[in-house]
Coordinates of C-alpha atoms in Angstrom, one line a residue:
Chain A
X38 CA -43.4 -79.5 9.8
X39 CA -46.1 -82.1 11.0
X40 CA -48.9 -81.8 13.9
X41 CA -47.0 -83.9 16.2
X42 CA -43.9 -81.5 16.0
X43 CA -45.6 -78.8 16.8
X44 CA -47.6 -79.8 20.0
X45 CA -44.4 -81.4 21.1
X46 CA -42.9 -78.0 20.7
X47 CA -45.5 -76.3 22.6
X48 CA -45.5 -79.0 25.4
X49 CA -41.8 -78.4 25.7
X50 CA -41.9 -74.5 25.5
X51 CA -44.5 -74.5 28.6
X52 CA -42.3 -76.9 30.7
X53 CA -39.2 -74.4 29.9
X54 CA -41.7 -71.6 31.4
X55 CA -43.1 -73.4 34.3
X56 CA -39.4 -75.2 34.6
X57 CA -37.7 -71.4 34.7
X58 CA -34.7 -73.0 32.7
X59 CA -32.1 -70.8 33.3
X60 CA -30.8 -70.0 30.0
X61 CA -34.2 -68.6 29.7
X62 CA -34.0 -67.1 32.5
X63 CA -31.0 -65.0 31.7
X64 CA -32.6 -63.8 28.5
X65 CA -35.4 -62.7 29.7
X66 CA -33.6 -60.6 32.2
X67 CA -31.0 -58.9 30.0
X68 CA -34.4 -58.0 28.2
X69 CA -36.1 -56.2 30.8
X70 CA -33.1 -54.7 31.8
X71 CA -32.4 -53.4 28.5
X72 CA -36.0 -51.9 27.9
X73 CA -36.4 -51.2 31.1
X74 CA -33.1 -48.8 31.1
X75 CA -34.4 -47.4 27.6
X76 CA -37.7 -46.4 29.2
X77 CA -36.4 -44.8 32.3
X78 CA -34.2 -42.8 30.4
X79 CA -36.4 -41.8 27.5
X80 CA -39.1 -40.7 30.2
X81 CA -36.1 -38.7 32.2
X82 CA -36.0 -36.7 28.7
X83 CA -39.0 -37.1 27.2
X84 CA -41.4 -36.1 29.9
X85 CA -40.2 -33.0 30.3
X86 CA -39.3 -32.4 26.4
X87 CA -43.1 -33.1 26.0
X88 CA -44.2 -30.7 28.4
X89 CA -41.9 -28.0 26.9
X90 CA -43.2 -28.8 24.0
X91 CA -46.4 -28.2 24.8
X92 CA -45.9 -24.8 27.2
X93 CA -43.4 -22.9 25.2
X94 CA -43.4 -21.1 22.4
X95 CA -40.2 -20.5 20.2
X96 CA -39.8 -20.4 16.3
X97 CA -39.6 -24.0 14.6
X98 CA -41.9 -25.3 17.7
X99 CA -44.3 -27.0 15.0
X100 CA -41.8 -28.6 12.9
X101 CA -40.4 -30.0 15.8
X102 CA -43.5 -31.3 17.2
X103 CA -44.7 -32.7 13.8
X104 CA -41.1 -34.3 13.5
X105 CA -41.5 -35.9 16.8
X106 CA -44.7 -37.2 16.0
X107 CA -43.4 -38.6 12.5
X108 CA -40.7 -40.4 14.8
X109 CA -42.9 -42.6 16.7
X110 CA -43.4 -44.9 13.6
X111 CA -39.3 -45.1 13.0
X112 CA -38.6 -48.6 11.6
X113 CA -36.3 -50.0 14.1
X114 CA -33.9 -51.8 12.1
X115 CA -33.2 -48.3 10.3
X116 CA -32.7 -46.8 14.0
X117 CA -30.1 -49.9 14.6
X118 CA -28.3 -49.1 11.7
X119 CA -28.0 -45.3 12.6
X120 CA -26.9 -45.9 16.1
X121 CA -24.8 -48.8 14.6
X122 CA -23.0 -46.3 12.6
X123 CA -22.7 -44.0 15.7
X124 CA -21.1 -46.7 17.8
X125 CA -18.9 -48.6 15.6
X126 CA -15.2 -48.4 15.5
X127 CA -14.7 -45.5 12.9
X128 CA -18.3 -43.5 14.2
X129 CA -18.0 -40.6 16.3
X130 CA -19.0 -42.3 19.3
X131 CA -16.7 -45.1 18.1
X132 CA -13.9 -44.5 20.9
X133 CA -16.1 -45.8 23.8
X134 CA -16.2 -49.3 22.9
X135 CA -20.4 -50.0 23.1
X136 CA -21.2 -51.7 20.1
X137 CA -22.3 -55.5 20.6
X138 CA -22.9 -54.4 24.6
X139 CA -26.1 -53.7 26.2
X140 CA -25.1 -50.3 26.8
X141 CA -25.6 -50.0 22.8
X142 CA -28.8 -52.0 22.7
X143 CA -30.1 -49.4 25.7
X144 CA -28.8 -46.3 23.4
X145 CA -30.9 -47.6 20.3
X146 CA -34.0 -48.3 22.4
X147 CA -33.8 -45.1 24.0
X148 CA -33.9 -43.2 20.3
X149 CA -36.8 -45.6 19.6
X150 CA -39.0 -45.0 22.7
X151 CA -38.0 -41.2 23.3
X152 CA -40.6 -39.7 20.3
X153 CA -43.2 -41.7 22.1
X154 CA -42.6 -40.5 25.1
X155 CA -42.4 -37.1 23.9
X156 CA -45.1 -36.9 21.4
X157 CA -47.8 -38.5 23.8
X158 CA -46.7 -36.1 26.7
X159 CA -46.7 -33.3 24.7
X160 CA -50.5 -34.2 24.1
X161 CA -51.7 -35.0 27.6
X162 CA -49.7 -31.6 28.8
X163 CA -51.2 -29.5 26.3
X164 CA -55.0 -31.0 27.1
X165 CA -54.4 -30.1 30.6
X166 CA -52.8 -26.8 30.2
X167 CA -56.3 -26.1 28.3
X168 CA -57.7 -26.7 31.5
X169 CA -55.3 -25.6 34.0
X170 CA -53.9 -22.4 32.2
X171 CA -56.2 -19.5 33.7
X172 CA -56.0 -20.7 37.1
X173 CA -52.2 -21.4 37.2
X174 CA -51.9 -18.0 35.7
X175 CA -54.3 -16.5 38.2
X176 CA -51.8 -18.3 40.9
X177 CA -48.9 -16.6 39.3
X178 CA -47.2 -20.2 38.9
X179 CA -44.1 -19.6 37.1
X180 CA -43.0 -21.7 34.1
X181 CA -41.2 -24.6 35.8
X182 CA -43.6 -24.7 38.4
X183 CA -46.2 -25.2 35.7
X184 CA -44.6 -27.9 33.8
X185 CA -44.0 -29.9 36.8
X186 CA -47.5 -29.5 38.1
X187 CA -49.0 -30.5 34.9
X188 CA -46.5 -33.7 34.7
X189 CA -48.2 -34.4 38.3
X190 CA -51.7 -34.0 37.3
X191 CA -51.5 -35.7 34.4
X192 CA -49.4 -38.8 35.9
X193 CA -51.7 -41.4 35.2
X194 CA -52.3 -40.6 31.6
X195 CA -48.4 -40.1 31.4
X196 CA -48.0 -43.8 32.7
X197 CA -49.9 -44.9 29.7
X198 CA -47.6 -43.1 27.7
X199 CA -44.6 -44.6 29.4
X200 CA -45.7 -47.9 29.0
X201 CA -46.5 -47.8 25.5
X202 CA -42.9 -46.7 25.0
X203 CA -42.4 -50.0 27.3
X204 CA -43.7 -52.1 24.8
X205 CA -42.2 -51.0 21.8
X206 CA -39.3 -51.3 23.2
X207 CA -39.8 -55.4 24.7
X208 CA -41.4 -56.1 21.3
X209 CA -38.7 -54.9 18.6
X210 CA -36.0 -56.9 17.5
X211 CA -34.3 -54.8 14.4
X212 CA -32.4 -52.4 16.5
X213 CA -31.0 -54.7 19.5
X214 CA -30.4 -57.2 16.9
X215 CA -27.9 -54.9 14.8
X216 CA -26.2 -52.7 17.8
X217 CA -26.2 -55.8 20.2
X218 CA -25.5 -58.6 17.4
X219 CA -27.1 -61.3 19.3
X220 CA -24.4 -62.8 21.6
X221 CA -25.2 -65.7 23.3
X222 CA -25.3 -64.2 27.2
X223 CA -24.3 -61.0 26.5
X224 CA -26.5 -59.3 24.2
X225 CA -29.4 -61.9 23.5
X226 CA -32.9 -60.6 24.4
X227 CA -36.2 -62.0 23.9
X228 CA -37.0 -61.4 20.4
X229 CA -33.6 -61.7 19.2
X230 CA -33.8 -65.3 20.7
X231 CA -36.5 -65.7 18.9
X232 CA -35.6 -65.1 15.5
X233 CA -32.4 -67.0 15.9
X234 CA -33.9 -70.2 17.4
X235 CA -36.7 -70.4 14.9
X236 CA -34.4 -70.3 11.9
X237 CA -32.4 -72.9 13.9
X238 CA -35.6 -74.8 14.1
X239 CA -35.3 -75.1 18.2
X240 CA -39.0 -74.6 18.5
X241 CA -39.3 -74.7 22.0
X242 CA -37.1 -72.3 23.3
X243 CA -38.8 -69.8 20.7
X244 CA -42.0 -70.6 21.7
X245 CA -41.0 -70.6 25.4
X246 CA -39.7 -66.9 25.1
X247 CA -43.0 -66.0 23.1
X248 CA -45.3 -67.0 25.8
X249 CA -43.2 -64.9 28.2
X250 CA -42.7 -61.9 26.2
X251 CA -46.7 -61.6 25.2
X252 CA -47.4 -62.7 29.1
X253 CA -45.3 -59.6 30.4
X254 CA -46.4 -57.1 28.3
X255 CA -49.8 -58.2 28.9
X256 CA -49.4 -58.2 32.9
X257 CA -47.6 -55.0 32.6
X258 CA -50.5 -53.2 30.6
X259 CA -53.4 -55.4 32.8
X260 CA -51.0 -53.7 36.0
X261 CA -51.0 -50.0 34.5
X262 CA -54.4 -50.3 33.2
X263 CA -56.0 -51.3 36.8
X264 CA -54.0 -49.0 38.9
X265 CA -54.7 -46.3 36.6
X266 CA -58.7 -46.6 36.9
X267 CA -58.6 -46.8 40.7
X268 CA -56.5 -43.5 40.9
X269 CA -58.8 -41.6 38.7
X270 CA -61.6 -42.9 40.9
X271 CA -59.8 -41.7 43.9
X272 CA -58.3 -38.6 42.5
X273 CA -61.1 -37.9 40.2
Chain B
X163 CA -45.8 -11.1 54.5
X164 CA -47.4 -8.0 52.9
X165 CA -45.0 -5.5 50.9
X166 CA -44.9 -2.2 52.6
X167 CA -47.9 -0.6 50.6
X168 CA -51.7 -0.8 51.9
X169 CA -53.0 -1.7 49.1
X170 CA -52.7 -2.3 45.2
X171 CA -56.1 -0.2 45.0
X172 CA -57.5 1.4 43.3
X173 CA -57.6 0.2 39.7
X174 CA -57.9 2.3 37.2
X175 CA -59.0 1.4 33.6
X176 CA -59.0 3.9 31.1
X177 CA -60.5 3.8 27.4
X178 CA -59.6 0.0 27.8
X179 CA -61.0 -2.3 24.9
X180 CA -60.4 -5.7 24.2
X181 CA -60.7 -6.8 20.4
X182 CA -60.6 -9.8 18.3
X183 CA -60.1 -10.7 14.9
X184 CA -61.3 -7.2 14.0
X185 CA -64.7 -8.0 16.2
X186 CA -64.6 -5.6 19.0
X187 CA -66.0 -7.3 22.5
X188 CA -65.3 -4.4 24.7
X189 CA -64.4 -0.8 23.9
X190 CA -63.9 2.5 25.7
X191 CA -64.2 1.3 29.6
X192 CA -63.2 3.8 31.9
X193 CA -63.6 2.8 35.5
X194 CA -62.1 3.1 38.6
X195 CA -62.1 0.6 41.2
X196 CA -61.8 1.5 44.9
X197 CA -60.3 -0.2 47.6
X198 CA -62.7 -2.2 50.2
X199 CA -66.1 -2.1 48.4
X200 CA -68.1 -4.5 47.0
X201 CA -68.5 -4.2 42.9
X202 CA -70.9 -6.5 41.0
X203 CA -70.7 -6.3 37.6
X204 CA -74.0 -7.3 35.6
X205 CA -75.2 -7.3 32.2
X206 CA -76.8 -9.7 29.7
X207 CA -74.6 -12.4 28.3
X208 CA -72.1 -11.6 25.9
X209 CA -71.9 -7.8 27.6
X210 CA -68.4 -8.4 28.2
X211 CA -68.3 -8.9 32.1
X212 CA -66.5 -12.1 32.6
X213 CA -63.8 -10.1 29.5
X214 CA -63.6 -7.2 31.9
X215 CA -63.1 -9.2 35.3
X216 CA -59.8 -11.1 33.2
X217 CA -58.4 -8.2 31.9
X218 CA -58.7 -6.7 35.4
X219 CA -56.9 -9.2 36.9
X220 CA -54.4 -9.6 34.2
X221 CA -55.3 -12.9 32.5
X222 CA -55.9 -11.0 29.3
X223 CA -54.3 -8.3 28.0
X224 CA -56.7 -5.3 26.6
X225 CA -55.9 -4.5 22.8
X226 CA -56.8 -0.7 23.8
X227 CA -56.4 1.7 26.7
X228 CA -54.2 1.5 29.6
X229 CA -54.4 -0.2 32.8
X230 CA -52.9 1.3 36.1
X231 CA -52.7 -0.2 39.7
X232 CA -51.8 2.2 42.7
X233 CA -53.5 5.4 41.7
X234 CA -51.5 8.3 41.0
X235 CA -48.3 7.6 43.4
X236 CA -45.2 5.6 41.5
X237 CA -46.1 2.4 39.3
X238 CA -46.2 -0.4 40.8
X239 CA -44.0 -3.9 40.5
X240 CA -45.6 -6.2 38.1
X241 CA -44.8 -9.0 40.7
X242 CA -46.3 -7.3 44.2
X243 CA -49.6 -6.6 41.5
X244 CA -49.9 -10.6 40.8
X245 CA -49.5 -11.6 44.1
X246 CA -51.5 -9.6 46.0
X247 CA -55.1 -10.6 44.0
X248 CA -57.4 -13.6 43.7
X249 CA -59.3 -15.1 41.1
X250 CA -62.6 -17.8 42.0
X251 CA -63.8 -19.3 38.4
X252 CA -67.6 -20.1 37.5
X253 CA -65.6 -23.8 37.8
X254 CA -63.0 -23.9 40.0
X255 CA -59.9 -25.7 38.6
X256 CA -58.5 -27.6 41.6
X257 CA -55.2 -29.8 41.3
X258 CA -55.7 -33.6 41.5
X259 CA -54.2 -33.7 45.1
X260 CA -55.8 -33.9 48.6
X261 CA -57.6 -30.3 49.5
X262 CA -55.1 -29.3 51.9
X263 CA -52.2 -30.1 49.5
X264 CA -54.3 -27.6 46.8
X265 CA -53.9 -24.6 49.5
X266 CA -50.3 -25.9 50.2
X267 CA -49.4 -25.4 46.6
X268 CA -50.2 -21.6 46.8
X269 CA -48.4 -21.2 50.3
X270 CA -45.5 -22.4 48.2
X271 CA -46.0 -20.0 45.1
X272 CA -46.1 -17.2 47.3
X273 CA -43.0 -18.3 49.3
X274 CA -44.4 -19.1 52.8
X275 CA -42.1 -20.8 55.0
X276 CA -42.6 -24.4 54.8
X277 CA -42.9 -25.2 58.2
X278 CA -45.9 -22.8 59.1
X279 CA -47.5 -24.5 55.3
X280 CA -49.9 -26.7 57.3
X281 CA -51.1 -24.3 60.1
X282 CA -51.9 -21.7 57.9
X283 CA -53.7 -24.4 55.1
X284 CA -55.7 -25.9 57.9
X285 CA -56.5 -22.3 59.9
X286 CA -58.3 -21.5 55.9
X287 CA -59.7 -25.2 55.5
X288 CA -61.5 -24.6 58.8
X289 CA -62.2 -21.1 58.0
X290 CA -64.7 -22.2 55.0
X291 CA -65.9 -25.3 57.0
X292 CA -63.4 -27.8 55.2
X293 CA -61.5 -29.2 57.6
X294 CA -62.7 -32.4 57.7
X295 CA -62.0 -32.7 53.9
X296 CA -58.3 -31.6 54.3
X297 CA -57.3 -35.2 53.1
X298 CA -59.6 -35.9 50.5
X299 CA -58.9 -35.8 47.1
X300 CA -59.7 -32.1 45.7
X301 CA -61.4 -33.5 42.4
X302 CA -64.0 -36.2 44.1
X303 CA -65.4 -32.8 46.2
X304 CA -69.2 -31.7 45.8
X305 CA -69.6 -28.8 43.7
X306 CA -70.0 -26.4 46.3
X307 CA -67.1 -28.0 48.4
X308 CA -65.3 -27.4 45.4
X309 CA -66.0 -23.7 45.3
X310 CA -65.2 -23.2 49.0
X311 CA -62.1 -24.6 48.4
X312 CA -61.4 -22.5 45.6
X313 CA -62.2 -19.5 47.9
X314 CA -60.0 -21.2 51.1
X315 CA -57.2 -21.0 47.8
X316 CA -57.5 -17.5 47.5
X317 CA -58.1 -16.6 50.9
X318 CA -54.2 -17.6 51.8
X319 CA -53.1 -15.2 49.2
X320 CA -54.7 -12.4 51.3
X321 CA -55.6 -10.4 48.5
X322 CA -56.5 -7.0 48.2
X323 CA -58.8 -7.7 45.4
X324 CA -61.0 -10.5 44.6
X325 CA -62.5 -11.3 41.7
X326 CA -65.2 -13.8 41.2
X327 CA -66.7 -14.7 38.0
X328 CA -70.1 -16.3 38.3
X329 CA -68.9 -18.4 41.3
X330 CA -72.3 -19.8 42.2
X331 CA -73.9 -20.3 38.4
X332 CA -73.5 -24.1 39.0
X333 CA -74.4 -24.0 42.8
X334 CA -77.6 -25.4 44.7
X335 CA -79.2 -22.5 47.0
X336 CA -77.0 -23.9 49.9
X337 CA -73.7 -23.8 48.4
X338 CA -74.7 -20.3 47.1
X339 CA -75.2 -19.3 50.6
X340 CA -71.6 -20.5 51.9
X341 CA -70.2 -18.6 49.0
X342 CA -71.9 -15.3 49.5
X343 CA -71.0 -16.3 53.6
X344 CA -67.3 -16.4 52.0
X345 CA -67.4 -13.4 50.2
X346 CA -68.4 -11.6 53.4
X347 CA -65.4 -12.9 55.1
X348 CA -63.3 -11.7 52.4
X349 CA -65.3 -8.3 52.4
X350 CA -64.6 -7.9 56.3
X351 CA -61.1 -8.7 55.9
X352 CA -60.7 -5.8 54.3
X353 CA -61.0 -7.1 50.6
X354 CA -62.4 -5.4 47.7
X355 CA -64.8 -7.7 45.8
X356 CA -65.5 -7.6 41.9
X357 CA -67.8 -9.8 41.1
X358 CA -70.0 -11.1 37.9
X359 CA -73.5 -12.7 38.5
X360 CA -76.5 -13.8 36.6
X361 CA -78.6 -13.7 39.7
X362 CA -80.0 -10.6 40.7
X363 CA -81.2 -11.4 44.0
X364 CA -77.4 -12.4 45.1
X365 CA -76.6 -8.8 43.3
X366 CA -78.6 -6.9 45.7
X367 CA -77.5 -9.1 48.8
X368 CA -73.6 -8.3 47.9
X369 CA -73.3 -5.4 46.2
X370 CA -72.2 -1.9 47.1
X371 CA -72.0 -0.7 43.6
X372 CA -72.9 -1.9 40.2
X373 CA -71.3 -1.9 37.1
X374 CA -73.5 -2.6 34.1
X375 CA -72.2 -3.3 31.1
X376 CA -73.9 -4.0 27.9
X377 CA -72.6 -5.2 24.3
X378 CA -69.1 -4.4 25.5
X379 CA -69.7 -1.0 26.8
X380 CA -69.8 0.5 30.2
X381 CA -73.2 2.0 30.5
X382 CA -73.7 2.7 34.2
X383 CA -71.7 2.6 37.4
X384 CA -73.8 3.2 40.2
X385 CA -74.0 2.8 43.7
X386 CA -76.1 -0.4 44.7
X387 CA -79.3 1.2 46.6
X388 CA -79.5 3.8 43.6
X389 CA -79.2 1.2 40.9
X390 CA -81.6 -1.0 42.0
X391 CA -84.3 1.2 43.0
X392 CA -83.7 3.4 40.1
X393 CA -81.2 2.5 37.0
X394 CA -79.7 6.1 35.2
X395 CA -79.8 4.2 31.8
X396 CA -82.6 3.0 30.1
X397 CA -80.8 -0.1 29.4
X398 CA -80.5 -0.8 32.8
X399 CA -84.1 0.0 33.5
X400 CA -84.8 -2.5 31.1
X401 CA -82.3 -5.4 32.4
X402 CA -84.2 -5.4 35.5
X403 CA -87.5 -5.5 34.5
X404 CA -85.9 -8.7 32.6
X405 CA -86.5 -7.2 29.3
X406 CA -84.0 -8.2 26.7
X407 CA -81.8 -6.0 26.9
X408 CA -78.8 -6.4 23.6

């Protein structure tokens, strides 16, 4: 590729971003919807699961903790493949007809994000329990109250854990590509679009989406960092 | 909303011991704690004072001996025992919410009707001079204010017995005085005080009775006046004289 093409691609990309190209906006919207839903689901399951793993004692807990920690690094394509097999016509959940829909992508990304949220919140809650344990036992707080208390008091650290999950969901391409199928206007996300447009040679759209993707992740992280800092300063 | 009995005291310890990995940290403790009076637990570092308090309060299970609340009558229900005692720690652990919300949290735990939370909590804050700070985040209060908040939190439990583990060791003289006044309030309200301290002046000011520990053993239990004048044990004498006791 010549230098001229690259700079032309860049300026077209910037024009797309600034001009809020409708096709591009649709892709961005779907990406946020899918990753946002996945993170929400993962948080709803992962936060209590993490707290439970930090506080409850039962046989096999150590194995479970190690497994979940290991799953933080699950390769997205493998998760995609597993969810594909699960949702495909012949699979155990085939009758729901979810394959190649945004719902399937949400399922795949939830599986990807859940271990991150669960493992990090387990750590946060375990550290807090170290500090709060005697006091809460002295106050006679029952187990469910202890869990809720520690999750609430760890809210700023937990927000970071959830955000780490959001970053992973937004940035992965393998899982959504396999279970979503990258269908234009239906299951095309920023990452799958970038992969496709690049291979087609339509660099401006790919670059434009890349800029938005990086921008989004940066803005969300910066916002949470600032909110967390301000809150810590205020709440101690 | 106190249950029918007057007090969960006396607390009787019979042959209480605590060991970890074969090391005995506390052994052969036989002690009877009566209601109402102020018992100060004294002894050098590592004597087992904090350990004894935690065992009495139920935070640690003794590895030997038995602990019995309520004297000779029918054994009290675990929940009654739990609900009618409180502990203030050396470093208060406050929740990351406002001072008021820290008190309300406890009111929720003891099952007080929600409608009364605010009034009861404000009364407790006011009692310990914290009314102005009700809406401030508890974690950014000064050390002395935090400890008074911990005392206010214990106050709403209306405990029969209040355990305090070196509550003033990290505080300046003014804050220490405020804590001692708070302890007077509890005592005046009829609560039993069981407290450890390293401050002998404080022990003299507060104690009705002294329990003296050394190396995990109970060496002496004496009325405060007698202990500070003429301790019965050589270890007690050495301790008061500022000698090294081990």
